[in-house]
Short mmCIF file of C-alpha atoms and ligand atoms in Angstrom, two decimals:
data_model
loop_
_atom_site.label_atom_id
_atom_site.label_comp_id
_atom_site.label_asym_id
_atom_site.label_seq_id
_atom_site.Cartn_x
_atom_site.Cartn_y
_atom_site.Cartn_z
CA MET A 507 -0.13 -0.16 0.03
CA ARG A 508 1.23 3.43 -0.83
CA PRO A 509 1.87 5.97 1.72
CA LEU A 510 -1.36 7.44 2.76
CA ASP A 511 0.09 10.70 4.70
CA TYR A 512 0.50 14.01 2.44
CA ASP A 513 1.85 16.84 4.02
CA ARG A 514 2.12 19.03 0.83
CA LEU A 515 -0.20 20.27 -1.75
CA PHE A 516 0.24 19.72 -5.47
CA ILE A 517 -0.05 23.43 -7.08
CA GLY A 518 1.20 23.90 -10.60
CA GLY A 519 2.85 20.75 -10.81
CA ARG A 520 5.29 20.84 -7.92
CA TRP A 521 4.69 19.88 -4.01
CA HIS A 522 4.19 23.42 -1.96
CA LYS A 523 3.37 23.56 1.73
CA PRO A 524 -0.41 24.59 2.10
CA ALA A 525 -1.26 27.60 3.32
CA THR A 526 -2.70 26.72 6.34
CA ALA A 527 -2.40 23.83 8.98
CA GLN A 528 -5.83 22.40 8.27
CA ARG A 529 -6.25 18.66 7.38
CA ILE A 530 -8.20 16.20 6.30
CA SER A 531 -8.63 12.74 7.92
CA VAL A 532 -9.92 9.94 5.60
CA ILE A 533 -12.01 7.53 7.52
CA SER A 534 -12.45 4.01 6.24
CA PRO A 535 -16.29 3.45 6.03
CA HIS A 536 -15.66 0.05 7.02
CA THR A 537 -13.34 0.08 9.98
CA GLU A 538 -14.63 3.55 11.10
CA GLU A 539 -10.64 4.29 11.32
CA GLN A 540 -8.27 6.80 9.99
CA ILE A 541 -6.47 5.47 6.58
CA GLY A 542 -4.86 8.83 5.91
CA GLN A 543 -4.50 12.39 5.80
CA THR A 544 -3.96 15.20 3.07
CA PRO A 545 -3.60 19.18 3.48
CA HIS A 546 -7.19 20.92 3.22
CA ALA A 547 -6.66 23.24 0.60
CA GLY A 548 -8.28 26.93 1.30
CA PRO A 549 -9.33 29.57 -0.31
CA GLU A 550 -5.42 30.91 -0.67
CA ASP A 551 -3.94 27.97 -2.17
CA VAL A 552 -6.76 27.90 -4.85
CA GLU A 553 -5.77 31.36 -5.11
CA ARG A 554 -2.29 30.51 -5.34
CA ALA A 555 -3.35 27.24 -8.30
CA VAL A 556 -5.38 29.44 -10.06
CA ARG A 557 -2.53 31.90 -10.79
CA CYS A 558 0.00 29.11 -11.59
CA ALA A 559 -3.12 27.58 -14.09
CA ARG A 560 -3.56 31.17 -15.50
CA THR A 561 0.21 32.02 -16.33
CA ALA A 562 0.91 28.71 -17.67
CA PHE A 563 -2.24 28.99 -19.86
CA ASP A 564 -1.96 32.79 -20.90
CA ASP A 565 2.17 32.73 -21.27
CA GLY A 566 3.14 29.05 -21.02
CA PRO A 567 4.06 26.24 -23.69
CA TRP A 568 1.02 23.88 -23.13
CA PRO A 569 -1.62 25.68 -24.92
CA ARG A 570 0.88 26.57 -27.73
CA MET A 571 2.25 22.89 -28.23
CA SER A 572 0.74 20.80 -30.80
CA VAL A 573 -2.05 18.65 -29.83
CA ALA A 574 0.15 15.61 -30.80
CA ASP A 575 2.80 16.54 -28.35
CA ARG A 576 0.19 17.02 -25.70
CA MET A 577 -1.14 13.57 -26.48
CA ALA A 578 1.98 12.16 -25.76
CA LYS A 579 2.21 13.28 -22.48
CA ILE A 580 -1.45 11.87 -21.93
CA ASP A 581 -0.01 8.65 -23.35
CA LYS A 582 2.79 8.52 -20.92
CA LEU A 583 0.31 8.74 -18.17
CA ALA A 584 -2.11 6.04 -19.50
CA ALA A 585 1.08 3.74 -19.43
CA LEU A 586 2.10 4.65 -15.70
CA TYR A 587 -1.19 4.58 -14.28
CA SER A 588 -2.07 1.25 -16.15
CA ALA A 589 0.78 -0.53 -14.11
CA GLN A 590 -0.72 0.27 -10.82
CA THR A 591 -4.58 -0.14 -11.51
CA ASP A 592 -5.10 -2.85 -9.02
CA GLU A 593 -3.24 -1.01 -6.25
CA MET A 594 -5.19 2.17 -7.10
CA ALA A 595 -8.66 0.34 -6.88
CA ASP A 596 -7.46 -1.02 -3.44
CA LEU A 597 -7.19 2.51 -2.23
CA ILE A 598 -10.42 3.77 -3.47
CA THR A 599 -12.03 0.76 -1.72
CA ALA A 600 -10.17 1.62 1.25
CA GLU A 601 -11.18 5.06 1.28
CA MET A 602 -15.02 4.82 0.31
CA GLY A 603 -15.94 1.51 0.43
CA SER A 604 -16.64 0.72 -2.99
CA PRO A 605 -16.46 -3.37 -3.29
CA ARG A 606 -13.12 -4.10 -4.84
CA SER A 607 -14.61 -6.00 -7.72
CA PHE A 608 -16.24 -2.79 -8.78
CA SER A 609 -13.11 -0.55 -7.75
CA ARG A 610 -11.00 -2.59 -10.28
CA LEU A 611 -12.89 -3.15 -13.14
CA GLY A 612 -15.10 0.41 -13.11
CA GLN A 613 -12.76 2.53 -11.48
CA ALA A 614 -9.41 2.01 -11.82
CA THR A 615 -9.28 0.00 -15.11
CA GLY A 616 -12.47 2.39 -16.35
CA ALA A 617 -9.88 5.53 -15.70
CA VAL A 618 -6.99 3.97 -17.70
CA ALA A 619 -9.70 2.82 -20.76
CA GLN A 620 -11.14 6.64 -20.77
CA MET A 621 -7.28 8.29 -21.18
CA HIS A 622 -7.14 5.76 -24.32
CA LEU A 623 -10.50 6.80 -25.40
CA GLY A 624 -9.95 10.39 -25.01
CA LEU A 625 -6.86 9.80 -27.25
CA ALA A 626 -8.52 7.90 -29.98
CA THR A 627 -11.11 11.08 -29.76
CA ALA A 628 -8.56 13.49 -30.19
CA ARG A 629 -6.92 11.83 -33.20
CA GLU A 630 -10.57 11.82 -35.19
CA PHE A 631 -11.12 15.50 -33.87
CA PRO A 632 -11.57 18.66 -36.45
CA TRP A 633 -9.48 20.59 -34.46
CA ALA A 634 -9.02 22.92 -37.50
CA GLU A 635 -11.41 22.96 -40.86
CA ARG A 636 -12.16 25.05 -43.90
CA ARG A 637 -15.70 25.64 -45.08
CA PRO A 638 -17.02 27.41 -47.85
CA GLY A 639 -18.67 30.99 -46.64
CA LEU A 640 -20.50 33.69 -47.86
CA PHE A 641 -16.68 35.64 -48.90
CA GLY A 642 -15.00 32.52 -49.86
CA ASP A 643 -13.44 29.74 -47.43
CA VAL A 644 -13.39 30.42 -43.73
CA HIS A 645 -11.15 28.88 -41.20
CA ILE A 646 -12.64 27.28 -37.99
CA ARG A 647 -10.09 26.75 -34.97
CA ARG A 648 -11.17 24.68 -31.79
CA ALA A 649 -9.00 26.74 -29.28
CA PRO A 650 -8.56 25.75 -25.52
CA VAL A 651 -11.67 27.27 -23.52
CA GLY A 652 -8.59 28.26 -20.84
CA VAL A 653 -8.10 27.60 -17.18
CA VAL A 654 -10.85 24.84 -16.21
CA GLY A 655 -12.15 24.25 -12.86
CA ALA A 656 -12.76 20.55 -12.54
CA ILE A 657 -14.94 19.71 -9.11
CA VAL A 658 -15.95 15.71 -8.63
CA PRO A 659 -17.48 13.77 -5.79
CA TRP A 660 -16.39 10.85 -3.80
CA ASN A 661 -18.48 8.18 -5.38
CA VAL A 662 -16.26 7.19 -8.37
CA PRO A 663 -13.91 9.22 -7.91
CA GLN A 664 -10.96 8.44 -10.66
CA PHE A 665 -13.46 7.56 -13.32
CA LEU A 666 -14.97 10.80 -12.98
CA ILE A 667 -11.59 12.95 -13.02
CA MET A 668 -10.68 11.02 -16.37
CA PRO A 669 -13.66 12.78 -18.69
CA LYS A 670 -12.78 16.33 -17.22
CA MET A 671 -8.90 16.24 -17.02
CA ILE A 672 -7.85 14.08 -20.10
CA PRO A 673 -10.12 15.98 -22.77
CA ALA A 674 -9.30 19.57 -21.26
CA LEU A 675 -5.54 18.74 -21.03
CA ILE A 676 -5.33 17.43 -24.41
CA ALA A 677 -7.49 20.59 -25.86
CA GLY A 678 -4.59 22.54 -24.51
CA CYS A 679 -6.30 23.83 -21.24
CA THR A 680 -4.53 24.11 -17.95
CA VAL A 681 -6.65 22.34 -14.96
CA VAL A 682 -7.27 22.95 -11.55
CA LEU A 683 -9.00 19.83 -9.83
CA LYS A 684 -10.72 19.82 -6.67
CA PRO A 685 -11.61 16.15 -5.22
CA ALA A 686 -14.27 15.34 -2.80
CA PRO A 687 -13.00 15.71 0.68
CA GLU A 688 -13.95 11.87 1.39
CA THR A 689 -11.68 10.99 -1.39
CA PRO A 690 -8.20 13.02 -1.43
CA LEU A 691 -6.18 10.41 -1.15
CA ASP A 692 -6.59 8.76 -4.91
CA ALA A 693 -6.18 12.43 -6.05
CA MET A 694 -2.96 12.86 -4.34
CA TRP A 695 -1.33 9.30 -6.00
CA LEU A 696 -2.84 10.66 -9.37
CA ALA A 697 -0.57 14.08 -8.54
CA GLU A 698 2.39 11.71 -8.15
CA MET A 699 1.87 10.26 -11.48
CA LEU A 700 1.44 13.11 -12.92
CA GLU A 701 5.02 14.46 -11.51
CA GLU A 702 6.39 11.69 -13.48
CA VAL A 703 5.00 12.65 -16.49
CA ASP A 704 6.35 15.68 -16.02
CA LEU A 705 3.64 18.59 -17.82
CA PRO A 706 5.17 22.21 -17.94
CA GLU A 707 4.80 24.11 -14.81
CA GLY A 708 1.41 25.71 -13.90
CA VAL A 709 -0.75 23.14 -16.08
CA VAL A 710 -2.49 20.73 -13.34
CA SER A 711 -3.21 21.40 -9.69
CA ILE A 712 -4.97 19.43 -7.43
CA VAL A 713 -6.95 21.32 -4.27
CA PRO A 714 -8.81 19.16 -1.98
CA GLY A 715 -11.13 20.20 0.32
CA GLY A 716 -15.05 20.80 0.61
CA ARG A 717 -17.61 23.51 -0.29
CA GLU A 718 -15.57 26.26 0.60
CA THR A 719 -12.60 25.22 -1.56
CA GLY A 720 -14.89 24.49 -4.23
CA GLU A 721 -16.84 27.39 -4.21
CA ALA A 722 -13.39 29.70 -4.17
CA LEU A 723 -12.31 28.06 -7.67
CA VAL A 724 -16.12 28.75 -8.98
CA ARG A 725 -15.65 32.27 -8.12
CA HIS A 726 -12.39 32.83 -9.27
CA PRO A 727 -12.41 35.46 -11.98
CA GLY A 728 -9.52 33.79 -13.33
CA VAL A 729 -11.25 30.51 -14.06
CA ASP A 730 -12.56 30.35 -17.64
CA LYS A 731 -14.66 27.11 -17.22
CA ILE A 732 -16.21 25.13 -14.29
CA SER A 733 -16.84 21.16 -15.28
CA PHE A 734 -18.88 19.90 -12.49
CA THR A 735 -20.11 16.49 -11.31
CA GLY A 736 -22.27 16.38 -8.26
CA SER A 737 -25.87 16.85 -6.83
CA SER A 738 -28.26 18.74 -8.40
CA ALA A 739 -28.67 20.87 -5.55
CA THR A 740 -24.88 21.85 -5.77
CA GLY A 741 -24.80 22.07 -9.60
CA ARG A 742 -27.83 24.69 -9.58
CA HIS A 743 -25.70 26.60 -7.14
CA ILE A 744 -22.31 26.78 -9.05
CA ALA A 745 -24.57 27.40 -12.52
CA ALA A 746 -25.90 30.35 -10.94
CA LEU A 747 -22.71 31.61 -9.93
CA CYS A 748 -20.87 30.82 -13.22
CA GLY A 749 -24.01 32.77 -14.79
CA ALA A 750 -22.92 35.69 -12.87
CA GLN A 751 -19.88 35.88 -14.53
CA LEU A 752 -20.70 34.41 -17.81
CA LYS A 753 -18.24 31.56 -17.27
CA ARG A 754 -18.54 28.43 -19.13
CA VAL A 755 -20.30 25.37 -16.97
CA SER A 756 -20.86 21.89 -17.46
CA LEU A 757 -22.63 19.66 -15.08
CA GLU A 758 -22.94 16.36 -14.62
CA LEU A 759 -26.07 16.02 -11.76
CA GLY A 760 -28.27 13.28 -9.93
CA GLY A 761 -30.45 10.82 -11.51
CA LYS A 762 -33.44 8.84 -10.32
CA SER A 763 -33.97 6.31 -13.21
CA ALA A 764 -36.79 4.08 -13.99
CA ALA A 765 -36.52 0.67 -15.25
CA ILE A 766 -39.63 -0.38 -16.94
CA ILE A 767 -40.25 -3.86 -17.15
CA LEU A 768 -42.81 -4.66 -19.81
CA ASP A 769 -44.86 -7.90 -19.75
CA ASP A 770 -42.79 -9.51 -22.47
CA ALA A 771 -39.57 -9.19 -20.20
CA ASP A 772 -37.67 -12.40 -19.30
CA ILE A 773 -38.09 -11.94 -15.51
CA ALA A 774 -35.07 -14.28 -14.86
CA HIS A 775 -32.45 -12.08 -17.12
CA THR A 776 -33.87 -8.16 -16.13
CA VAL A 777 -33.69 -9.58 -12.33
CA LYS A 778 -30.15 -10.50 -12.79
CA HIS A 779 -28.48 -7.61 -14.54
CA LEU A 780 -30.84 -5.05 -12.06
CA LYS A 781 -28.49 -6.36 -9.74
CA THR A 782 -25.55 -4.29 -11.36
CA ALA A 783 -27.84 -1.73 -13.07
CA SER A 784 -29.34 -0.59 -9.70
CA LEU A 785 -27.05 -1.56 -6.95
CA LEU A 786 -24.10 -0.59 -8.28
CA ASN A 787 -21.30 0.56 -6.20
CA ASN A 788 -23.56 0.14 -3.20
CA GLY A 789 -26.52 1.98 -4.65
CA GLN A 790 -24.08 4.87 -5.13
CA ALA A 791 -24.47 5.60 -8.78
CA CYS A 792 -25.68 8.57 -10.44
CA VAL A 793 -27.57 6.56 -12.87
CA ALA A 794 -28.76 3.85 -10.74
CA GLN A 795 -32.15 2.22 -11.87
CA THR A 796 -34.06 2.74 -8.64
CA ARG A 797 -37.66 2.84 -9.69
CA ILE A 798 -38.69 -0.39 -10.96
CA LEU A 799 -41.80 -0.28 -12.88
CA VAL A 800 -43.96 -3.27 -13.72
CA SER A 801 -47.66 -3.87 -14.49
CA GLU A 802 -50.08 -5.40 -12.13
CA ARG A 803 -49.51 -8.53 -14.38
CA ARG A 804 -46.32 -9.41 -13.59
CA HIS A 805 -46.13 -7.47 -10.45
CA ASP A 806 -45.46 -10.36 -7.95
CA GLU A 807 -43.48 -12.30 -9.98
CA VAL A 808 -40.87 -8.93 -10.10
CA VAL A 809 -41.07 -8.74 -6.68
CA ASP A 810 -40.12 -11.97 -5.50
CA ALA A 811 -37.51 -12.14 -8.01
CA LEU A 812 -35.80 -9.03 -6.82
CA SER A 813 -36.38 -9.89 -3.09
CA GLU A 814 -34.82 -13.48 -3.71
CA MET A 815 -32.07 -11.56 -5.38
CA MET A 816 -31.43 -8.86 -2.76
CA SER A 817 -31.50 -11.18 0.26
CA GLY A 818 -28.92 -13.35 -1.84
CA LEU A 819 -26.43 -9.99 -1.46
CA GLN A 820 -23.01 -10.39 0.59
CA VAL A 821 -23.22 -7.21 2.60
CA GLY A 822 -19.74 -6.74 4.15
CA ASP A 823 -16.21 -5.97 3.77
CA PRO A 824 -15.67 -4.46 0.66
CA ALA A 825 -12.20 -5.21 -0.11
CA ASP A 826 -13.49 -9.10 0.02
CA GLU A 827 -14.04 -10.66 -3.25
CA SER A 828 -17.31 -11.90 -3.00
CA THR A 829 -18.58 -8.62 -1.36
CA ASP A 830 -21.79 -7.23 -3.12
CA ILE A 831 -22.64 -4.42 -1.07
CA GLY A 832 -20.09 -2.35 0.75
CA PRO A 833 -20.76 0.46 3.43
CA LEU A 834 -21.50 3.50 2.55
CA VAL A 835 -19.10 6.47 2.07
CA ALA A 836 -19.74 8.63 5.61
CA GLN A 837 -22.12 8.08 8.95
CA ARG A 838 -24.06 10.80 7.57
CA GLN A 839 -25.16 9.01 4.26
CA GLN A 840 -25.68 5.74 6.11
CA GLN A 841 -28.21 8.12 8.44
CA ARG A 842 -29.37 9.59 5.21
CA VAL A 843 -30.41 6.50 3.60
CA GLN A 844 -32.04 5.11 6.38
CA GLY A 845 -34.06 8.18 6.91
CA TYR A 846 -35.13 7.50 3.31
CA ILE A 847 -36.20 4.12 4.62
CA ARG A 848 -38.19 5.42 7.57
CA ALA A 849 -40.09 7.97 5.01
CA GLY A 850 -40.84 4.92 2.44
CA ILE A 851 -42.42 3.20 5.34
CA ASP A 852 -44.12 6.41 7.00
CA GLU A 853 -45.58 7.12 3.57
CA GLY A 854 -47.54 4.02 3.00
CA ALA A 855 -45.36 1.82 0.90
CA ARG A 856 -44.71 -2.01 1.98
CA MET A 857 -41.20 -2.75 2.86
CA VAL A 858 -40.62 -6.33 1.47
CA LEU A 859 -37.23 -6.54 2.47
CA GLY A 860 -34.41 -4.66 4.60
CA GLY A 861 -35.05 -1.81 7.08
CA THR A 862 -32.90 0.55 9.03
CA ASP A 863 -31.28 -1.85 11.44
CA LYS A 864 -27.51 -1.84 10.69
CA PRO A 865 -26.22 -5.07 9.63
CA HIS A 866 -22.85 -4.89 11.00
CA GLU A 867 -21.93 -3.26 14.47
CA ARG A 868 -19.12 -1.34 12.58
CA GLY A 869 -18.92 0.36 9.63
CA TRP A 870 -21.45 2.57 7.69
CA TYR A 871 -23.75 -0.43 6.25
CA VAL A 872 -27.09 -0.72 5.56
CA GLN A 873 -29.32 -3.51 4.62
CA PRO A 874 -30.40 -3.78 0.87
CA THR A 875 -34.02 -2.59 0.99
CA LEU A 876 -36.87 -3.29 -1.04
CA PHE A 877 -40.49 -1.38 -1.47
CA ALA A 878 -43.36 -2.39 -3.13
CA GLU A 879 -46.48 -0.85 -3.57
CA ALA A 880 -45.30 2.44 -3.86
CA THR A 881 -46.57 5.58 -5.60
CA ASN A 882 -44.51 8.06 -7.63
CA ASP A 883 -45.38 10.87 -5.30
CA MET A 884 -43.72 9.30 -2.60
CA ARG A 885 -40.01 10.92 -1.51
CA ILE A 886 -38.55 7.18 -2.30
CA ALA A 887 -39.79 7.46 -5.61
CA ARG A 888 -38.89 11.10 -6.31
CA GLU A 889 -35.45 11.73 -4.47
CA GLU A 890 -32.17 9.98 -4.98
CA ILE A 891 -31.48 7.86 -2.08
CA PHE A 892 -28.04 7.05 -3.03
CA GLY A 893 -28.13 3.83 -1.08
CA PRO A 894 -29.19 -0.12 -1.76
CA VAL A 895 -32.71 1.04 -1.85
CA LEU A 896 -35.05 0.09 -4.77
CA THR A 897 -38.71 0.79 -5.02
CA VAL A 898 -41.03 -0.97 -7.19
CA LEU A 899 -43.91 0.91 -8.56
CA THR A 900 -47.08 -0.64 -10.86
CA TYR A 901 -48.48 0.90 -13.92
CA THR A 902 -51.64 0.35 -15.88
CA ASP A 903 -50.49 0.12 -19.27
CA GLU A 904 -47.43 1.25 -21.54
CA HIS A 905 -48.52 4.70 -21.91
CA ASP A 906 -48.92 4.77 -18.12
CA ALA A 907 -45.27 3.25 -17.74
CA VAL A 908 -43.91 6.19 -20.19
CA ARG A 909 -45.73 8.52 -17.98
CA ILE A 910 -44.48 7.77 -14.82
CA ALA A 911 -40.58 7.21 -16.02
CA ASN A 912 -40.85 10.78 -17.21
CA ASP A 913 -42.71 12.00 -14.26
CA SER A 914 -39.04 12.82 -12.67
CA ASP A 915 -37.20 16.13 -12.07
CA TYR A 916 -34.46 14.01 -13.64
CA GLY A 917 -33.40 12.79 -16.40
CA LEU A 918 -29.91 10.88 -16.53
CA ALA A 919 -30.46 7.28 -17.58
CA GLY A 920 -33.25 4.91 -17.88
CA SER A 921 -33.83 1.25 -19.05
CA VAL A 922 -36.86 -0.75 -20.74
CA TRP A 923 -36.65 -4.85 -20.14
CA THR A 924 -38.75 -6.39 -23.03
CA SER A 925 -38.53 -9.22 -25.39
CA ASP A 926 -38.93 -7.20 -28.49
CA VAL A 927 -36.13 -4.81 -29.24
CA ALA A 928 -37.41 -2.71 -31.93
CA HIS A 929 -40.19 -1.95 -29.34
CA GLY A 930 -37.84 -1.10 -26.69
CA LEU A 931 -36.13 1.32 -28.87
CA GLN A 932 -39.63 3.03 -29.13
CA ILE A 933 -39.89 3.13 -25.64
CA ALA A 934 -36.38 4.76 -25.64
CA GLU A 935 -37.44 7.48 -27.67
CA GLN A 936 -40.40 8.63 -25.56
CA ILE A 937 -38.36 8.91 -21.94
CA ARG A 938 -36.31 12.31 -21.76
CA THR A 939 -33.28 10.83 -20.46
CA GLY A 940 -29.87 11.45 -21.42
CA THR A 941 -28.92 7.45 -21.89
CA TYR A 942 -31.09 4.39 -21.77
CA GLY A 943 -30.86 0.74 -21.96
CA ILE A 944 -32.58 -2.07 -23.47
CA ASN A 945 -32.35 -5.25 -21.62
CA MET A 946 -29.09 -3.79 -19.79
CA TYR A 947 -27.97 -0.50 -18.43
CA THR A 948 -24.34 0.57 -18.74
CA LEU A 949 -21.94 3.23 -19.39
CA ASP A 950 -20.66 3.48 -22.73
CA THR A 951 -17.57 5.71 -22.66
CA THR A 952 -17.19 6.27 -26.02
CA ALA A 953 -21.03 7.74 -26.72
CA PRO A 954 -22.23 11.29 -25.34
CA PHE A 955 -23.05 10.98 -21.69
CA GLY A 956 -25.13 13.63 -19.86
CA GLY A 957 -28.34 14.86 -18.71
CA PHE A 958 -31.62 15.91 -19.70
CA LYS A 959 -33.70 18.27 -17.16
CA GLN A 960 -32.36 18.59 -13.55
CA SER A 961 -29.71 15.81 -14.38
CA GLY A 962 -27.14 18.64 -16.05
CA ILE A 963 -26.10 20.56 -18.61
CA GLY A 964 -23.61 19.46 -21.24
CA ARG A 965 -22.01 15.80 -22.18
CA GLU A 966 -19.09 13.81 -21.12
CA PHE A 967 -16.95 11.04 -23.55
CA GLY A 968 -16.64 10.92 -26.81
CA ALA A 969 -16.14 13.97 -29.42
CA GLU A 970 -19.42 15.93 -27.27
CA GLY A 971 -17.07 15.76 -24.22
CA LEU A 972 -13.81 16.86 -25.76
CA ALA A 973 -16.20 19.65 -27.35
CA GLU A 974 -17.01 21.02 -23.88
CA TYR A 975 -13.07 22.16 -23.36
CA VAL A 976 -12.93 24.12 -26.73
CA GLU A 977 -13.98 27.52 -27.92
CA LEU A 978 -14.86 27.92 -31.62
CA GLN A 979 -12.99 30.57 -33.55
CA THR A 980 -13.78 31.44 -36.99
CA THR A 981 -11.32 33.62 -39.58
CA VAL A 982 -12.28 34.91 -42.69
CA SER A 983 -9.73 36.41 -45.03
CA ALA A 984 -9.38 38.67 -47.89
CA GLN A 985 -7.09 36.63 -49.74
CA LYS A 986 -6.99 32.75 -50.31
CA LEU A 987 -6.69 31.07 -47.04
CA PRO A 988 -3.56 28.19 -47.04
CA ASP A 989 -4.92 24.93 -46.10
CA LEU A 990 -3.92 24.32 -42.52
CA THR A 991 -6.14 21.24 -41.78
P1 NAD B 1249 -21.94 17.50 -3.86
O1 NAD B 1249 -22.82 18.42 -4.89
O2 NAD B 1249 -22.54 17.54 -2.76
O3 NAD B 1249 -20.55 17.35 -4.04
C1 NAD B 1249 -19.97 17.61 -5.42
C2 NAD B 1249 -18.64 18.02 -5.06
O4 NAD B 1249 -18.86 19.35 -5.20
C3 NAD B 1249 -17.80 17.75 -4.27
O5 NAD B 1249 -16.30 17.95 -4.37
C4 NAD B 1249 -17.84 18.83 -3.08
O6 NAD B 1249 -16.91 18.87 -1.80
C5 NAD B 1249 -18.34 19.84 -3.73
N1 NAD B 1249 -19.22 21.25 -3.71
C6 NAD B 1249 -20.07 21.06 -2.72
N2 NAD B 1249 -20.75 22.18 -2.68
C7 NAD B 1249 -20.06 23.35 -3.44
C8 NAD B 1249 -20.07 24.34 -3.90
N3 NAD B 1249 -20.75 25.46 -2.97
N4 NAD B 1249 -19.29 25.33 -4.60
C9 NAD B 1249 -18.65 24.17 -5.30
N5 NAD B 1249 -18.27 22.80 -5.21
C10 NAD B 1249 -19.04 22.60 -4.28
O7 NAD B 1249 -22.17 15.89 -4.42
P2 NAD B 1249 -22.19 14.60 -3.50
O8 NAD B 1249 -23.44 14.28 -2.74
O9 NAD B 1249 -20.72 14.47 -2.69
O10 NAD B 1249 -22.29 13.25 -4.65
C11 NAD B 1249 -23.29 12.67 -5.08
C12 NAD B 1249 -24.12 13.19 -6.11
O11 NAD B 1249 -23.20 13.05 -7.73
C13 NAD B 1249 -25.31 12.66 -6.60
O12 NAD B 1249 -26.24 13.35 -6.70
C14 NAD B 1249 -25.14 11.71 -7.94
O13 NAD B 1249 -25.81 11.55 -8.77
C15 NAD B 1249 -24.27 13.00 -8.36
N6 NAD B 1249 -23.54 12.26 -9.71
C16 NAD B 1249 -23.53 12.32 -10.92
C17 NAD B 1249 -22.63 11.85 -11.96
C18 NAD B 1249 -23.07 12.46 -13.27
O14 NAD B 1249 -22.08 12.04 -14.13
N7 NAD B 1249 -24.06 12.72 -13.65
C19 NAD B 1249 -21.78 10.86 -11.66
C20 NAD B 1249 -21.14 10.73 -9.99
C21 NAD B 1249 -22.13 11.29 -9.15
#
């Protein structure tokens, strides 16, 4: 295991003494004991990081290098990182309780995959193009957006950093990254790798901290763009702050996705896949399929199958290979989820399985909990719970299923389960969400990902994700333009 105590901050690519003695203590959600510490970056550290990033962008070599030279640096980072994915996954599991199987495949290996996909996208990206215009050809250039403030939550920390940092760097931006206070250690380790890659001074800074640190970054006039992943409440606040400065902003926010099980669905297949699509990462996934919609005709069968699947889940030490559900990230999250379970009972849903009792004395665990006979106006159907709690709702006919699925503030993901794929596609077209699955739900990190409605603004992954980090510059010329493409 890596050293887990850091006393310096990675600012502008060099390790600096923090402005204050404030520390972040990282507590294992399994043992409730401290596993490491980092400095807590305050507003003065953010100020220093932004100043470095600004100078590096305005006067430094990074934005002026060729795209190919910048890509070579990312290639080097990917090679360094891929030699250490297992160790990185174990660190993430220790920090935030994600089961090892998921932190290996979904988090650390997923982070490397994103670097490679980012490089592949950049190879095809139209950095410069010529188009016929009104007065002769016009030259269109995709210029880096500038200094990027990247803010991420704790739930899949490395996987969420990459779709911001990698395209931003390839585009020629400089980046100040703020990881969540629950997961600063993996970000510090990433800083060590970035140091080895030897980027020009000022190009990347990492400032672990909470709300105040993030807000200092958002408010800073030296930052050109904020790329945020987190809750819709925080996203709304950040968008307002950015709006006041006309700062570019992209937002990846929460979800409350509906899985529509049609009458012709294979229930065994559906429930087998919902085990991950709904309960992945201990239920702490923005795309979790947490509203299960089924007709009266297949209701009991679905509830029985879900109940059987959920009662068989292994709840325990996330470092154990056989664990399905680990602890939640923090005690406040455990209490929040228990609060939702109480709300479900109080509002009159039938609790089929689970409850508020802790499954283990130590650690921030909650029992996988299943509600049936719920209605879509209940809090357990409307609000993002972010834990292993599923809610079954009944629809009268397909039209009603679509109506219920769309009756949500969110629009991040969704799925339909049917033996007729063509019909599944027709259902997908009626649902107001950014991503959709037919007989499966998973992210495809080659394709645009993001939210409709309160689930966000903008997209990550693919060419659309890279486009979030460029400004379009159009040049006309009195003389014939040379071909620069
Ligand atoms: P959160 O909004 O509380 O915090 C997210 C990040 O923002 C953290 O780093 C936090 O320190 C920072 N922050 C908090 N207040 C801030 C402020 N005023 N200014 C600047 N930064 C601030 O979110 P959370 O509860 O920690 O994370 C879970 C949420 O993230 C869920 O809603 C989940 O759905 C969402 N999420 C979305 C996606 C996606 O891609 N759409 C992916 C993962 C998680």
